[in-house]
Amino acid sequence: MSIRTPQQSAHPSTDEPSVGEFASASGDLLDRLRERSPLVQSITNAVVTNFTANVLLAIGAAPAMTDIPTEAGPFARIASGVLLNLGTPQAEQREAMVEAATAANEAGTPWVLDPVAVGFLPVRTALAAELLALRPTIVRGNASEIIALAGLGAGGRGVDSTDSVDSAIEAATAIARTSGAVVAISGPTDVITDGERIVRCSNGHAWLTLVTGGGCALGAVLAAFASLDDDRLLTTVAATTAYTVAAQLAAAESRGPGSFAPAFLDHLHVLDADTVRSLAVIV
């Protein structure tokens, strides 16, 4: 299928992607990302900064970890996309996140909210609510995080989900409809919704959960893809598909999470559109 440009309608009444077209468009968007090398500002947690930057470089984007006040806002205005990850929200970084989200909205820069471990931890939970009110482009989290963000649960066990993906669909739909964001629930099968459409992506491998930053780095990739087209459900599906296809290929030649992590970066780097189209499992 042809990919709509940002000047065209995001949700036309007569040209919604079919399941097969999502796979085809995922390959097309990967090619477009490689051509444009979008600049992604990642205000993310200290544990995953290096891995996130390497993932962006491997897939063909340009990382920038600009996360201090007075710089975060101006940079969000020139970035292609922004990630706000609440994994280690120190005071200065919290201020930078609000500044970046506000500036991104003013500049029309797509931004991703990753509400890491929200629910029972008061500082990040309050920050997540403040950022959600600023209307992110995309929200990405595990099932427990999405349920907690919607005010329907207390969160998981730290960064680990204690809820199933299917149990979070109601919460994800509610967030999407009230905030205008596309919501991506990560799990064995990733579920993505814009409040009306629901898409399931079933590639990937469990070793992603055993590599520090395996989930967090996906948020940065979502931001990179979001800069490529105004149908953010489409870009979120494409980013998730490319990311998880690379993980699937890396796992096939790895012995465990230690060898998987570098193999994953290698496969992100060499991934091509035809491979994405042929291996994508989207329903």
Short mmCIF file of C-alpha atoms in Angstrom, two decimals:
data_model
loop_
_atom_site.label_atom_id
_atom_site.label_comp_id
_atom_site.label_asym_id
_atom_site.label_seq_id
_atom_site.Cartn_x
_atom_site.Cartn_y
_atom_site.Cartn_z
CA MET A 1 0.00 0.00 0.00
CA SER A 2 1.10 3.59 -0.40
CA ILE A 3 1.85 5.36 2.83
CA ARG A 4 -0.05 8.56 3.45
CA THR A 5 2.04 11.68 3.79
CA PRO A 6 1.63 13.99 6.82
CA GLN A 7 -0.49 16.32 4.69
CA GLN A 8 -3.12 13.65 4.11
CA SER A 9 -5.86 12.52 6.47
CA ALA A 10 -4.71 10.17 9.21
CA HIS A 11 -7.99 8.24 9.26
CA PRO A 12 -9.76 8.46 5.90
CA SER A 13 -13.11 6.73 5.73
CA THR A 14 -12.26 4.49 2.81
CA ASP A 15 -8.63 3.46 2.93
CA GLU A 16 -8.03 1.75 6.26
CA PRO A 17 -5.14 -0.70 6.18
CA SER A 18 -5.97 -4.38 6.12
CA VAL A 19 -3.89 -6.91 8.04
CA GLY A 20 -1.74 -7.61 4.98
CA GLU A 21 -1.36 -3.91 4.27
CA PHE A 22 -0.06 -3.31 7.79
CA ALA A 23 2.76 -5.77 7.09
CA SER A 24 3.52 -4.16 3.73
CA ALA A 25 3.48 -0.66 5.21
CA SER A 26 5.78 -1.77 8.02
CA GLY A 27 8.43 -2.60 5.45
CA ASP A 28 7.84 0.66 3.61
CA LEU A 29 8.21 2.68 6.79
CA LEU A 30 11.46 0.93 7.69
CA ASP A 31 12.85 2.02 4.31
CA ARG A 32 11.62 5.55 4.94
CA LEU A 33 13.28 5.63 8.37
CA ARG A 34 16.60 4.60 6.85
CA GLU A 35 16.29 7.39 4.27
CA ARG A 36 15.43 10.11 6.80
CA SER A 37 17.41 9.02 9.90
CA PRO A 38 15.02 10.75 12.32
CA LEU A 39 16.54 12.53 15.32
CA VAL A 40 15.06 11.09 18.52
CA GLN A 41 15.35 12.89 21.83
CA SER A 42 15.29 10.29 24.60
CA ILE A 43 14.68 11.47 28.14
CA THR A 44 14.96 8.02 29.60
CA ASN A 45 16.13 6.15 32.65
CA ALA A 46 19.76 5.83 33.67
CA VAL A 47 19.71 2.04 33.43
CA VAL A 48 18.93 1.91 29.71
CA THR A 49 20.47 5.03 28.17
CA ASN A 50 23.32 3.30 26.36
CA PHE A 51 21.21 0.43 25.04
CA THR A 52 18.51 2.82 23.83
CA ALA A 53 21.04 4.91 21.92
CA ASN A 54 22.55 1.79 20.35
CA VAL A 55 19.13 0.49 19.30
CA LEU A 56 18.33 3.79 17.57
CA LEU A 57 21.67 3.78 15.77
CA ALA A 58 21.26 0.16 14.72
CA ILE A 59 17.85 0.69 13.16
CA GLY A 60 18.95 3.84 11.35
CA ALA A 61 17.84 6.72 13.58
CA ALA A 62 19.92 9.33 15.41
CA PRO A 63 19.82 9.41 19.24
CA ALA A 64 20.10 12.46 21.48
CA MET A 65 19.92 12.08 25.26
CA THR A 66 19.10 15.73 25.98
CA ASP A 67 17.43 15.55 29.39
CA ILE A 68 18.12 18.69 31.42
CA PRO A 69 15.85 21.69 31.93
CA THR A 70 16.30 24.71 29.64
CA GLU A 71 17.75 22.39 26.97
CA ALA A 72 15.01 19.75 26.83
CA GLY A 73 12.35 22.09 25.48
CA PRO A 74 14.36 23.71 22.70
CA PHE A 75 15.65 20.32 21.61
CA ALA A 76 12.13 18.86 21.48
CA ARG A 77 11.25 21.57 18.98
CA ILE A 78 13.93 20.43 16.52
CA ALA A 79 13.78 16.69 17.16
CA SER A 80 11.89 14.34 14.87
CA GLY A 81 10.41 12.52 17.86
CA VAL A 82 10.68 12.47 21.65
CA LEU A 83 10.64 9.66 24.21
CA LEU A 84 9.75 10.33 27.86
CA ASN A 85 10.53 7.24 29.95
CA LEU A 86 9.76 7.40 33.69
CA GLY A 87 12.15 4.67 34.81
CA THR A 88 14.38 6.80 37.07
CA PRO A 89 12.62 10.18 37.35
CA GLN A 90 15.00 12.40 39.29
CA ALA A 91 13.78 15.92 40.02
CA GLU A 92 15.71 17.64 37.24
CA GLN A 93 14.62 15.04 34.70
CA ARG A 94 10.98 15.39 35.74
CA GLU A 95 11.16 19.11 35.03
CA ALA A 96 12.81 18.40 31.69
CA MET A 97 10.07 15.95 30.72
CA VAL A 98 7.27 18.44 31.26
CA GLU A 99 9.28 21.07 29.39
CA ALA A 100 9.92 18.71 26.47
CA ALA A 101 6.30 17.55 26.24
CA THR A 102 5.02 21.13 26.23
CA ALA A 103 7.52 22.19 23.57
CA ALA A 104 6.85 19.09 21.47
CA ASN A 105 3.14 19.86 21.45
CA GLU A 106 3.80 23.45 20.39
CA ALA A 107 6.14 22.36 17.61
CA GLY A 108 4.06 19.40 16.42
CA THR A 109 6.77 16.91 17.39
CA PRO A 110 5.37 13.42 18.13
CA TRP A 111 6.24 12.14 21.59
CA VAL A 112 5.99 8.87 23.44
CA LEU A 113 5.12 8.39 27.12
CA ASP A 114 6.48 5.23 28.77
CA PRO A 115 4.97 5.18 32.31
CA VAL A 116 7.46 2.76 33.85
CA ALA A 117 6.30 1.16 37.12
CA VAL A 118 3.43 3.58 37.69
CA GLY A 119 0.74 2.68 40.20
CA PHE A 120 1.99 2.34 43.74
CA LEU A 121 5.06 4.62 43.42
CA PRO A 122 3.80 8.15 44.11
CA VAL A 123 6.35 10.37 42.34
CA ARG A 124 6.25 8.73 38.94
CA THR A 125 2.52 8.08 39.14
CA ALA A 126 1.79 11.77 39.64
CA LEU A 127 4.23 12.67 36.86
CA ALA A 128 2.61 10.17 34.49
CA ALA A 129 -0.79 11.71 35.12
CA GLU A 130 0.60 15.20 34.45
CA LEU A 131 2.23 14.07 31.22
CA LEU A 132 -0.85 12.15 30.08
CA ALA A 133 -2.86 15.36 30.47
CA LEU A 134 -0.45 16.94 27.96
CA ARG A 135 -1.75 14.44 25.37
CA PRO A 136 1.15 12.26 24.20
CA THR A 137 1.18 10.92 20.67
CA ILE A 138 1.81 7.36 21.85
CA VAL A 139 1.68 5.62 25.23
CA ARG A 140 3.69 2.41 25.60
CA GLY A 141 3.77 0.14 28.61
CA ASN A 142 3.14 -3.33 29.92
CA ALA A 143 -0.36 -4.40 30.89
CA SER A 144 -0.09 -3.43 34.58
CA GLU A 145 1.32 -0.01 33.72
CA ILE A 146 -1.47 0.71 31.24
CA ILE A 147 -4.13 -0.39 33.72
CA ALA A 148 -2.60 1.78 36.47
CA LEU A 149 -2.27 4.78 34.14
CA ALA A 150 -5.98 4.51 33.38
CA GLY A 151 -6.73 4.54 37.12
CA LEU A 152 -8.03 0.97 37.03
CA GLY A 153 -5.32 -0.78 39.06
CA ALA A 154 -2.33 -0.38 41.36
CA GLY A 155 0.44 -1.41 38.96
CA GLY A 156 2.61 -4.48 38.72
CA ARG A 157 5.65 -5.80 40.55
CA GLY A 158 8.07 -2.96 39.89
CA VAL A 159 8.72 -2.95 36.15
CA ASP A 160 7.16 -6.41 35.73
CA SER A 161 3.54 -6.83 34.70
CA THR A 162 1.23 -8.93 36.85
CA ASP A 163 -1.66 -8.57 34.42
CA SER A 164 -2.34 -10.11 31.02
CA VAL A 165 -2.31 -8.06 27.84
CA ASP A 166 -5.97 -8.85 27.15
CA SER A 167 -6.96 -7.61 30.61
CA ALA A 168 -5.47 -4.19 29.75
CA ILE A 169 -7.35 -3.62 26.49
CA GLU A 170 -10.23 -1.82 28.19
CA ALA A 171 -7.77 0.51 29.95
CA ALA A 172 -5.80 1.09 26.75
CA THR A 173 -8.95 1.95 24.83
CA ALA A 174 -10.02 4.39 27.54
CA ILE A 175 -6.63 6.13 27.53
CA ALA A 176 -6.66 6.38 23.74
CA ARG A 177 -10.14 7.87 23.63
CA THR A 178 -9.57 10.44 26.38
CA SER A 179 -6.02 11.49 25.48
CA GLY A 180 -5.97 11.01 21.72
CA ALA A 181 -2.87 8.80 22.00
CA VAL A 182 -2.22 5.49 20.33
CA VAL A 183 -1.65 2.97 23.13
CA ALA A 184 0.72 0.02 22.79
CA ILE A 185 0.55 -2.77 25.36
CA SER A 186 3.72 -4.87 25.37
CA GLY A 187 3.52 -8.60 26.01
CA PRO A 188 3.91 -12.00 24.33
CA THR A 189 1.51 -10.53 21.76
CA ASP A 190 1.63 -6.75 21.59
CA VAL A 191 -1.76 -5.03 21.36
CA ILE A 192 -2.00 -1.57 19.80
CA THR A 193 -5.11 0.61 19.69
CA ASP A 194 -6.15 4.13 18.79
CA GLY A 195 -9.39 3.74 20.73
CA GLU A 196 -11.28 2.38 17.72
CA ARG A 197 -8.96 0.03 15.83
CA ILE A 198 -7.11 -2.80 17.61
CA VAL A 199 -4.09 -4.54 16.07
CA ARG A 200 -2.15 -7.49 17.50
CA CYS A 201 1.52 -8.08 16.69
CA SER A 202 2.84 -11.53 17.55
CA ASN A 203 6.54 -11.53 16.64
CA GLY A 204 9.34 -11.20 19.17
CA HIS A 205 10.99 -13.41 21.78
CA ALA A 206 10.91 -13.75 25.56
CA TRP A 207 14.64 -12.88 25.80
CA LEU A 208 13.73 -9.25 25.15
CA THR A 209 12.43 -9.24 28.73
CA LEU A 210 15.81 -10.50 30.01
CA VAL A 211 17.86 -7.68 28.47
CA THR A 212 17.92 -4.41 30.38
CA GLY A 213 16.28 -1.86 28.12
CA GLY A 214 14.56 -4.38 25.87
CA GLY A 215 11.19 -2.75 26.44
CA CYS A 216 12.33 0.79 27.10
CA ALA A 217 14.27 1.06 23.84
CA LEU A 218 11.12 0.18 21.93
CA GLY A 219 9.66 3.50 23.09
CA ALA A 220 12.46 5.35 21.32
CA VAL A 221 11.86 3.34 18.14
CA LEU A 222 8.15 4.19 18.35
CA ALA A 223 9.12 7.88 18.48
CA ALA A 224 11.36 7.48 15.44
CA PHE A 225 8.64 5.81 13.36
CA ALA A 226 6.00 8.31 14.56
CA SER A 227 7.87 11.03 12.69
CA LEU A 228 7.31 9.28 9.36
CA ASP A 229 3.53 9.36 8.89
CA ASP A 230 0.51 10.96 10.53
CA ASP A 231 -1.34 7.65 11.00
CA ARG A 232 0.27 6.86 14.34
CA LEU A 233 -1.50 3.50 14.68
CA LEU A 234 0.23 2.51 11.45
CA THR A 235 3.64 3.79 12.58
CA THR A 236 3.29 2.11 15.98
CA VAL A 237 2.47 -1.22 14.38
CA ALA A 238 5.40 -0.80 11.97
CA ALA A 239 7.88 0.05 14.73
CA THR A 240 6.70 -2.82 16.91
CA THR A 241 6.84 -5.24 14.00
CA ALA A 242 10.36 -4.27 12.89
CA TYR A 243 11.61 -4.40 16.47
CA THR A 244 10.12 -7.78 17.28
CA VAL A 245 11.05 -9.38 13.96
CA ALA A 246 14.68 -8.44 14.67
CA ALA A 247 14.34 -9.99 18.13
CA GLN A 248 12.92 -13.18 16.66
CA LEU A 249 15.79 -13.48 14.20
CA ALA A 250 18.38 -12.74 16.89
CA ALA A 251 16.98 -15.38 19.22
CA ALA A 252 17.25 -18.04 16.52
CA GLU A 253 21.06 -17.76 16.56
CA SER A 254 21.61 -17.04 20.27
CA ARG A 255 22.19 -19.29 23.29
CA GLY A 256 20.60 -16.99 25.84
CA PRO A 257 20.12 -13.33 26.75
CA GLY A 258 23.88 -12.64 26.88
CA SER A 259 24.43 -13.52 23.24
CA PHE A 260 20.97 -12.31 22.26
CA ALA A 261 21.59 -8.62 23.07
CA PRO A 262 24.41 -8.01 20.54
CA ALA A 263 22.71 -10.26 17.99
CA PHE A 264 19.58 -8.16 18.36
CA LEU A 265 21.50 -4.98 17.54
CA ASP A 266 23.06 -6.71 14.52
CA HIS A 267 19.67 -7.82 13.21
CA LEU A 268 18.16 -4.37 13.70
CA HIS A 269 21.05 -3.00 11.64
CA VAL A 270 20.67 -5.41 8.70
CA LEU A 271 16.88 -5.74 8.80
CA ASP A 272 15.27 -5.02 5.44
CA ALA A 273 11.75 -4.30 4.30
CA ASP A 274 11.22 -7.65 2.58
CA THR A 275 12.15 -9.54 5.76
CA VAL A 276 9.72 -7.45 7.80
CA ARG A 277 6.93 -8.07 5.31
CA SER A 278 7.57 -11.81 5.07
CA LEU A 279 7.89 -12.51 8.81
CA ALA A 280 5.34 -10.07 10.25
CA VAL A 281 2.58 -11.73 12.26
CA ILE A 282 -0.16 -9.09 12.51
CA VAL A 283 -3.83 -9.79 13.22
#
